[in-house]
XYZ file of C-alpha atoms in Angstrom:
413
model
C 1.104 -71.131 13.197
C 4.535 -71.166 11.814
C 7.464 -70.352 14.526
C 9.583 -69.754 11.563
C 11.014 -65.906 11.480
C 9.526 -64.052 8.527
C 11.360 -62.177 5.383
C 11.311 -59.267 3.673
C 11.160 -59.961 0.153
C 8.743 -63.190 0.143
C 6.320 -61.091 -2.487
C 8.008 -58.835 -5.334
C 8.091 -57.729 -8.954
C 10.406 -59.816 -10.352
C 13.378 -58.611 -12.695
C 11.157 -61.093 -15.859
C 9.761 -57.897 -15.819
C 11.384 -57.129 -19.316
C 9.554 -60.822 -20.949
C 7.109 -61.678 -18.179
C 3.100 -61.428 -18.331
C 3.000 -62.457 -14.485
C 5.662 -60.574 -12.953
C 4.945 -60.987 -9.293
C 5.763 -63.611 -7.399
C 5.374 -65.117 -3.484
C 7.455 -67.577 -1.828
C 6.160 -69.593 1.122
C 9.680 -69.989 2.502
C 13.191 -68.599 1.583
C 14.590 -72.293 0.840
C 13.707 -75.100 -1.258
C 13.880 -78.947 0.115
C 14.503 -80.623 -3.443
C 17.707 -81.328 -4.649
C 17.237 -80.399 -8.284
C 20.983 -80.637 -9.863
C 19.849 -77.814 -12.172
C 18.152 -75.550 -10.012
C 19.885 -71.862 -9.899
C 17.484 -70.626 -6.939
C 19.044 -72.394 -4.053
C 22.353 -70.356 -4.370
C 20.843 -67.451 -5.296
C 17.949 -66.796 -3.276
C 19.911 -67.124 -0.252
C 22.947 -65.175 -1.251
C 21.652 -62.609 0.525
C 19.887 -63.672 3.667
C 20.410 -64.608 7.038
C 21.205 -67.711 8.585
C 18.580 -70.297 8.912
C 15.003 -70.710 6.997
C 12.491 -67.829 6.798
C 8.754 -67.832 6.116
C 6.423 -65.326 4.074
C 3.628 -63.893 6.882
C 0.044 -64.553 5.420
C -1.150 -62.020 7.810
C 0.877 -59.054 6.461
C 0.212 -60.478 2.645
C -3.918 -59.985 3.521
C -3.171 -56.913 5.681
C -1.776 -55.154 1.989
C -4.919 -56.617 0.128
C -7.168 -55.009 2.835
C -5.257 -51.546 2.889
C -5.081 -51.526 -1.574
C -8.952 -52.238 -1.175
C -9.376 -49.148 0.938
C -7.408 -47.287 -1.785
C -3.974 -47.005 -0.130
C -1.422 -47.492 -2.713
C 2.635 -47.239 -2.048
C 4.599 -48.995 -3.938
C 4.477 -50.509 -7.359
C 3.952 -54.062 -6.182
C 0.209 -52.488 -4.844
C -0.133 -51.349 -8.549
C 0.322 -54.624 -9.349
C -1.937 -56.709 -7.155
C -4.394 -53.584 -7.335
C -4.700 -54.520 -11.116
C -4.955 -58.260 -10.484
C -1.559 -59.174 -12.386
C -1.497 -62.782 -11.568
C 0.863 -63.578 -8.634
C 3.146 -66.300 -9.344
C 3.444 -68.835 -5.561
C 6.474 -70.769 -6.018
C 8.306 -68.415 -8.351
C 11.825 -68.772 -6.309
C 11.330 -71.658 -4.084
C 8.572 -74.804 -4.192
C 5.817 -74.391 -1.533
C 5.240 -77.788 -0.811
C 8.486 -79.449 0.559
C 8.457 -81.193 3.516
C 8.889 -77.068 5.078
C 4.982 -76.777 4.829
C 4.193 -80.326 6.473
C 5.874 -78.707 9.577
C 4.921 -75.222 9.046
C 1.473 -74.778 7.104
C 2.408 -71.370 5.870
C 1.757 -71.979 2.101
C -1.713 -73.186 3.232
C -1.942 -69.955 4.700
C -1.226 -67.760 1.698
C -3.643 -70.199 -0.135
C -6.289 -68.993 2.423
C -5.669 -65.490 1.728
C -5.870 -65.435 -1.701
C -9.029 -67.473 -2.070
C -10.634 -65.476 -0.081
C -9.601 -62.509 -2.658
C -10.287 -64.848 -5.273
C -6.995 -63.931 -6.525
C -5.353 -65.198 -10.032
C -3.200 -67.247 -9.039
C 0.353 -70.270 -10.793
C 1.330 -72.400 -8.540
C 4.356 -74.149 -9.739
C 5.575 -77.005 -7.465
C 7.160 -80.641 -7.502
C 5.047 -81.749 -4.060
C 2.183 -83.495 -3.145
C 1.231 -82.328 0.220
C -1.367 -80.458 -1.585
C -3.289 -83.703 -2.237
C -4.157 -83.512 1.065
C -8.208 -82.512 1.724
C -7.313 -79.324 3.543
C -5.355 -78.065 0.662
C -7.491 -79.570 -1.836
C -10.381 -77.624 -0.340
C -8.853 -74.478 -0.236
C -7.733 -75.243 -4.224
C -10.676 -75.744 -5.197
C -12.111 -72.266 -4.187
C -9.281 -69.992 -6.212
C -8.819 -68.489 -9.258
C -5.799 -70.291 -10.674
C -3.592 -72.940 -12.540
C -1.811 -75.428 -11.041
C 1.530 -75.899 -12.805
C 3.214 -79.429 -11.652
C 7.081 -79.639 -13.282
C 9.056 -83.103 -14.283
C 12.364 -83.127 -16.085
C 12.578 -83.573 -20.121
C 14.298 -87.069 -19.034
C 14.410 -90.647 -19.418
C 12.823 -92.290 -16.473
C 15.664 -94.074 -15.180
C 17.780 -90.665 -15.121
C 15.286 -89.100 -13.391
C 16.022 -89.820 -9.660
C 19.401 -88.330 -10.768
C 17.850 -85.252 -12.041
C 15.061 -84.532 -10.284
C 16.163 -85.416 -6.560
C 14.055 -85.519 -4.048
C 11.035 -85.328 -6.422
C 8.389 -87.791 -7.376
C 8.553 -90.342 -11.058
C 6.509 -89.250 -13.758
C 3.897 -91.618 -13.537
C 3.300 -90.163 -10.048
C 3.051 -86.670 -11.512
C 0.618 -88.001 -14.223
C -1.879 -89.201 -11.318
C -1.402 -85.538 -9.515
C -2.474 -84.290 -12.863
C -6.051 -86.461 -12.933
C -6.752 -85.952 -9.054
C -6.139 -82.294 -9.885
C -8.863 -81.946 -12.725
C -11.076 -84.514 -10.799
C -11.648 -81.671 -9.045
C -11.828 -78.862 -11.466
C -8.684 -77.105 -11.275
C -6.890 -76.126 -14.690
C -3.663 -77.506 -14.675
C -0.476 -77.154 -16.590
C 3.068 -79.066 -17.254
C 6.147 -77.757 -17.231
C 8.675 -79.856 -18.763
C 11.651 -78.042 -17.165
C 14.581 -78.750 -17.995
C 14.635 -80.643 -21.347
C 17.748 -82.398 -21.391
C 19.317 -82.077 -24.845
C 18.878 -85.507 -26.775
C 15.886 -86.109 -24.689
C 13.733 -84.394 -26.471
C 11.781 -87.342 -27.953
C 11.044 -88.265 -24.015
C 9.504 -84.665 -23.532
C 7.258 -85.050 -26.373
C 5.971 -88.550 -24.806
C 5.792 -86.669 -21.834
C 3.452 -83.874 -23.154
C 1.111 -86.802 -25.142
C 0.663 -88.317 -21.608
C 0.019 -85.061 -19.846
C -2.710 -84.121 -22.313
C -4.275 -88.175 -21.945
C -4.193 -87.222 -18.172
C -5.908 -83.882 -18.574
C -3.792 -81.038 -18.820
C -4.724 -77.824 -20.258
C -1.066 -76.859 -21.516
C 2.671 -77.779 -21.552
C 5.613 -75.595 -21.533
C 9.049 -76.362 -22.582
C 12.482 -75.055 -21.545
C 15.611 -76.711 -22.371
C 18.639 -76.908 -19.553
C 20.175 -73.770 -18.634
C 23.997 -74.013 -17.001
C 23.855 -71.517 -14.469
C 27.243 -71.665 -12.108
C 30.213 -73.737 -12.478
C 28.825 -75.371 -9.353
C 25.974 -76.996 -11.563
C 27.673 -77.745 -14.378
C 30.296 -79.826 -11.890
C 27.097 -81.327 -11.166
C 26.088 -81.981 -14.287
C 29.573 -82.941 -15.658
C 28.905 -86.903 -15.494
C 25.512 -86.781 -16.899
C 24.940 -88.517 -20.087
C 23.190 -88.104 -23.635
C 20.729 -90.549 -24.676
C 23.059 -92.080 -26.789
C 25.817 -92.179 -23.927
C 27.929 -89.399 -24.800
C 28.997 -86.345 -23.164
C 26.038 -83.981 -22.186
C 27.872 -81.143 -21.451
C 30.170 -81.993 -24.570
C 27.135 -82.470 -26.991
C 25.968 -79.122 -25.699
C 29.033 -77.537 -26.523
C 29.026 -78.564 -29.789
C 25.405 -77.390 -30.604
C 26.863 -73.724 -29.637
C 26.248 -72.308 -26.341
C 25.357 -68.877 -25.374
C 25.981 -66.564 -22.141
C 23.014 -64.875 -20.788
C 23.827 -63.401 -17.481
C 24.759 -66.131 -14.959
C 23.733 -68.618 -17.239
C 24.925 -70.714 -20.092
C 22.084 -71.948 -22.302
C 21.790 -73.369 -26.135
C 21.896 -70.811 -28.661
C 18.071 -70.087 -29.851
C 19.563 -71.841 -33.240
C 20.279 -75.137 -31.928
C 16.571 -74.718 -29.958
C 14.521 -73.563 -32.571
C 14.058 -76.905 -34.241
C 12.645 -78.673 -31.118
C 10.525 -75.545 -30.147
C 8.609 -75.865 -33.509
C 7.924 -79.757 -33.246
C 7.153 -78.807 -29.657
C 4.579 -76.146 -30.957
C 3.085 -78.669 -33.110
C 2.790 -81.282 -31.264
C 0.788 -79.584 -28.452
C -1.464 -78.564 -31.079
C -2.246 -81.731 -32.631
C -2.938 -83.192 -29.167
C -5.549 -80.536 -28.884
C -3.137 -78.613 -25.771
C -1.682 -74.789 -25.526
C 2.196 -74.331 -26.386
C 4.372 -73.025 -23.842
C 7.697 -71.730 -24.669
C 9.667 -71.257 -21.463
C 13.161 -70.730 -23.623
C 13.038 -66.892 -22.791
C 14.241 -65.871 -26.509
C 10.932 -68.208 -27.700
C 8.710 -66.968 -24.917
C 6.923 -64.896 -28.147
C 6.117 -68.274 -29.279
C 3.781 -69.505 -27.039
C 0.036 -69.705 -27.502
C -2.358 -66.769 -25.784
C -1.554 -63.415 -24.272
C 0.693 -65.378 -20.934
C 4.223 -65.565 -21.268
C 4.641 -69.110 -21.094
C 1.338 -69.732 -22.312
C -0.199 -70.547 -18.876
C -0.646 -67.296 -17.116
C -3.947 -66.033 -19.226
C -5.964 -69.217 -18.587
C -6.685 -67.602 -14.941
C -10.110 -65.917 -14.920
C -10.413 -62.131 -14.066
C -6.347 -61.758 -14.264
C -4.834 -58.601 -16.193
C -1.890 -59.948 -18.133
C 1.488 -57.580 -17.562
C 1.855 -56.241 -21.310
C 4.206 -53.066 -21.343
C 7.341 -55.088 -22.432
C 9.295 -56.569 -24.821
C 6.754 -59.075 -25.762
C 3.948 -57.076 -25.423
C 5.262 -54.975 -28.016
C 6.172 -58.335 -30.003
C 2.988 -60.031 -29.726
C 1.217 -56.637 -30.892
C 3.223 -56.421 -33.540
C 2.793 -59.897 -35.403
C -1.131 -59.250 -35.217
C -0.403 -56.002 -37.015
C -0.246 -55.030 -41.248
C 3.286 -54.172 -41.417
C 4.697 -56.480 -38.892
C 6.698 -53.379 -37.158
C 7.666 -53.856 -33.266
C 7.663 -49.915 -32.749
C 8.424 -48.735 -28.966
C 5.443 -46.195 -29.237
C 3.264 -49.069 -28.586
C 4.319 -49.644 -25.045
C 3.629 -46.163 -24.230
C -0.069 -46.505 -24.792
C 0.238 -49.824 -22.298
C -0.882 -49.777 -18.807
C 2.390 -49.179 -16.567
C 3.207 -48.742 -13.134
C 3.264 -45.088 -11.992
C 5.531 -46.043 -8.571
C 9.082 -47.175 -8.900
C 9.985 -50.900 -10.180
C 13.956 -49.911 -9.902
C 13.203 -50.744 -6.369
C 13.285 -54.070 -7.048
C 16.006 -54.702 -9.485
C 19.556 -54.952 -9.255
C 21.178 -51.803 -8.053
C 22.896 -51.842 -11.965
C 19.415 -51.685 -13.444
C 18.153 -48.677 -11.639
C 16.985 -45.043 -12.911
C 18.360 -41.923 -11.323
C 15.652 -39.926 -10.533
C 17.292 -37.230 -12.316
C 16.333 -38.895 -15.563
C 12.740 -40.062 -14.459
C 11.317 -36.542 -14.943
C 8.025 -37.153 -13.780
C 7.556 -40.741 -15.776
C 7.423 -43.857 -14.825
C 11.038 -45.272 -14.085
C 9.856 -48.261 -16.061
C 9.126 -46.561 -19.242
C 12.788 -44.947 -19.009
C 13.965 -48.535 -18.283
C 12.312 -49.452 -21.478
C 13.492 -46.919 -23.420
C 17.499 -47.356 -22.301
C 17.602 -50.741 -23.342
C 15.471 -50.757 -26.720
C 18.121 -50.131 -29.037
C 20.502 -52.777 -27.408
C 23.702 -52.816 -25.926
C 22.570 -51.906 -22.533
C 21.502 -55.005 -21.147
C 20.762 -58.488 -23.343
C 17.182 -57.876 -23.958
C 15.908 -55.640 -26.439
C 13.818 -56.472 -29.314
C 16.373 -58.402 -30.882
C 16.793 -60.782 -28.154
C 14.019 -62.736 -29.412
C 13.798 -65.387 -32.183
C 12.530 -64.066 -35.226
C 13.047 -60.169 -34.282
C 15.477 -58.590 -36.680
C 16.497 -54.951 -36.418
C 16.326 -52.074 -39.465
C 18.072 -48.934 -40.485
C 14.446 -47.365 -39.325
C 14.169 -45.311 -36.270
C 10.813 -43.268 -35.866
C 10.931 -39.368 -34.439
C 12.107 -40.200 -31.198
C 15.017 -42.351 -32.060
C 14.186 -45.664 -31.372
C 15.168 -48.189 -33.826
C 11.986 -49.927 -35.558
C 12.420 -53.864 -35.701
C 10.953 -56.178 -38.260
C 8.667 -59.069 -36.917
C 8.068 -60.894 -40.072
C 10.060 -64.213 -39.735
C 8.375 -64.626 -36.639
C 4.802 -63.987 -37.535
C 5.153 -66.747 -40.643
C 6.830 -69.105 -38.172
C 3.781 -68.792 -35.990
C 1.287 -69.066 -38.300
């Protein structure tokens, strides 16, 4: 039993909300023990709490399951999880740092949601899990195991990736892994601009070592903290990362600084291919390409659990239903006919996000949510945002502009 104190917010909707399939996530512990130079969640995750590390409470987490059984529903999270939205453990923070060799709480949670036989990503760059009592407790749930490495040379990595094992040593996680059964998946995350030959390697060895799919996301600069971090780091050919990025053309998301989807696009479709012809599902973790990836999950990974509902009344939703359609039209009548929360999801967004309840008017606060940022210019994401979206002059009875999906669907077929 951990003596750690517990936290509020270890299980949520998350704001991905907008682009995400699996939109719910559960973290262990409030703190991550890598060192990743790239990693935004260590300042952000802990902007707001209290001194010290905190722990999610198993207990409470199969308490909710036990009360949403007996038909008690009160927030939009128990919508969720009522649904069986897959539940993303290690969405903020990694559950297998050194933290759970002390603790044990993450072998907790896994506890709990075997025994619901819950869909279930894990995403983590440990290896306590190797160990039999995790192993056994794997072996009875309903999910993918998502193991992440760095697009990066080898001999980079231990700058990179601090704290976290070599890629050869991920490669053998991957075959114990599906010695046993378990569907797993790669994330390379981040690929280092110029390094994208070494990601492709990467992928061909995953798939030799089992893997089911790989995802791709290239570096995001989130703070001027990181890229201070990152302001030595070098191209393959020696230059300049942040430099080289620059001149590819940069773009401002939020906090973040990424490659514009122009300067991406290229890699993303070798990326795409090259899964394929290694026999592997595409992943497109680049949110603007997120449309891209193979199956109904958002990075790919997410619909390969069994008995899991995928989170469709978004953006991409709407996308994906569109490039299956005639006319190729990404009309926002389609997420109205979507299954959607009926409790609150402002709740759990930043205060700027949030509905009045004067404008609710008896619907969902999500749908409204929807429909204030579908035209653009309230937020980045609308339609638009994504690769291969283009707006028209159309707008159907209600107002809402009607956007044209045809570049995309020929770039995906």
């Amino acid at each position: 039993m951990s003596d750690l104190l517990t936290y509020k917010h270890s299980i949520s909707v998350t704001s991905q909300l907008y682009f995400c399939s699996a939109p719910i996530r559960i973290d262990s512990y409030d703190t991550c023990q890598f060192s990743c130079v790239y990693c935004f969640s260590r300042s952000r995750a802990r902007r707001a709490s209290l001194n010290g590390v905190h722990a999610a409470n198993a207990a409470s987490l199969q308490k909710r399951f036990h009360r949403i059984r007996e038909g008690v529903i009160q927030s939009a999270l128990d919508e969720f999880l009522l649904r069986r939205i897959p539940i993303q453990l290690g969405g903020l923070q990694d559950p297998f740092t050194p933290l759970e060799r002390e603790n044990g709480v993450t072998l907790q949670i896994l506890k709990v949601l075997a025994e619901e036989n819950y869909p279930t990503l894990i995403s983590t760059k440990g290896d306590i899990f190797l160990q039999d009592e995790y192993l056994d407790q794997l072996t009875k749930m309903n999910l993918v195991f998502r193991l992440s490495a760095s697009g990066v040379s080898e001999h980079l990595r231990p700058k990179i990736d601090r704290r976290a094992d070599s890629f050869p040593r991920v490669l053998e996680k991957i075959s114990i892994l599906r010695s046993t059964g378990i569907k797993v998946a790669l994330r390379i995350q981040p690929v280092i601009p110029s390094f994208e030959e070494v990601a492709l390697d990467m992928a061909s060895q995953a798939a030799n070592a089992g893997v089911h799919q790989v995802s791709f996301e290239y570096l995001k600069l989130p703070s001027e903290e990181i890229r201070h971090a990152m302001a030595g780091m070098k191209t393959s050919s020696g230059g300049n990362l942040i430099e080289w990025m620059s001149e590819l053309g940069l773009k401002k998301v939020g906090p973040d600084w990424s490659l514009k989807p122009a300067a991406k696009e290229p890699f993303v479709v070798r990326a795409r291919k090259h899964c394929h012809r290694l026999g592997i599902k595409f992943g497109a973790g680049d949110t603007e390409f997120i449309p891209w990836s193979d199956g109904n999950g958002c990075c790919g990974s997410s619909d390969l659990v069994l008995d899991g509902k995928q989170f469709d009344a978004n953006f991409v939703g709407a996308i994906r239903q569109a490039t299956a359609s005639p006319d190729k039209a990404v009309r926002f009548q389609s997420l109205a006919e979507r299954w959607i929360p009926t409790f609150s999801v402002g709740n759990y967004m930043d205060y700027r996000s949030r509905v009045p309840k004067a404008f609710v008017e008896g619907s969902s606060d999500w749908l409204v949510m929807l429909q204030r940022r579908w035209n653009g210019g309230k937020s980045p994401y609308s339609p638009a945002f994504f690769h291969g979206i283009s707006s028209t002059d159309e707008k159907d009875e209600l107002g809402f502009t009607v956007y044209d999906a045809k570049q995309l669907a020929a770039a995906l077929r």
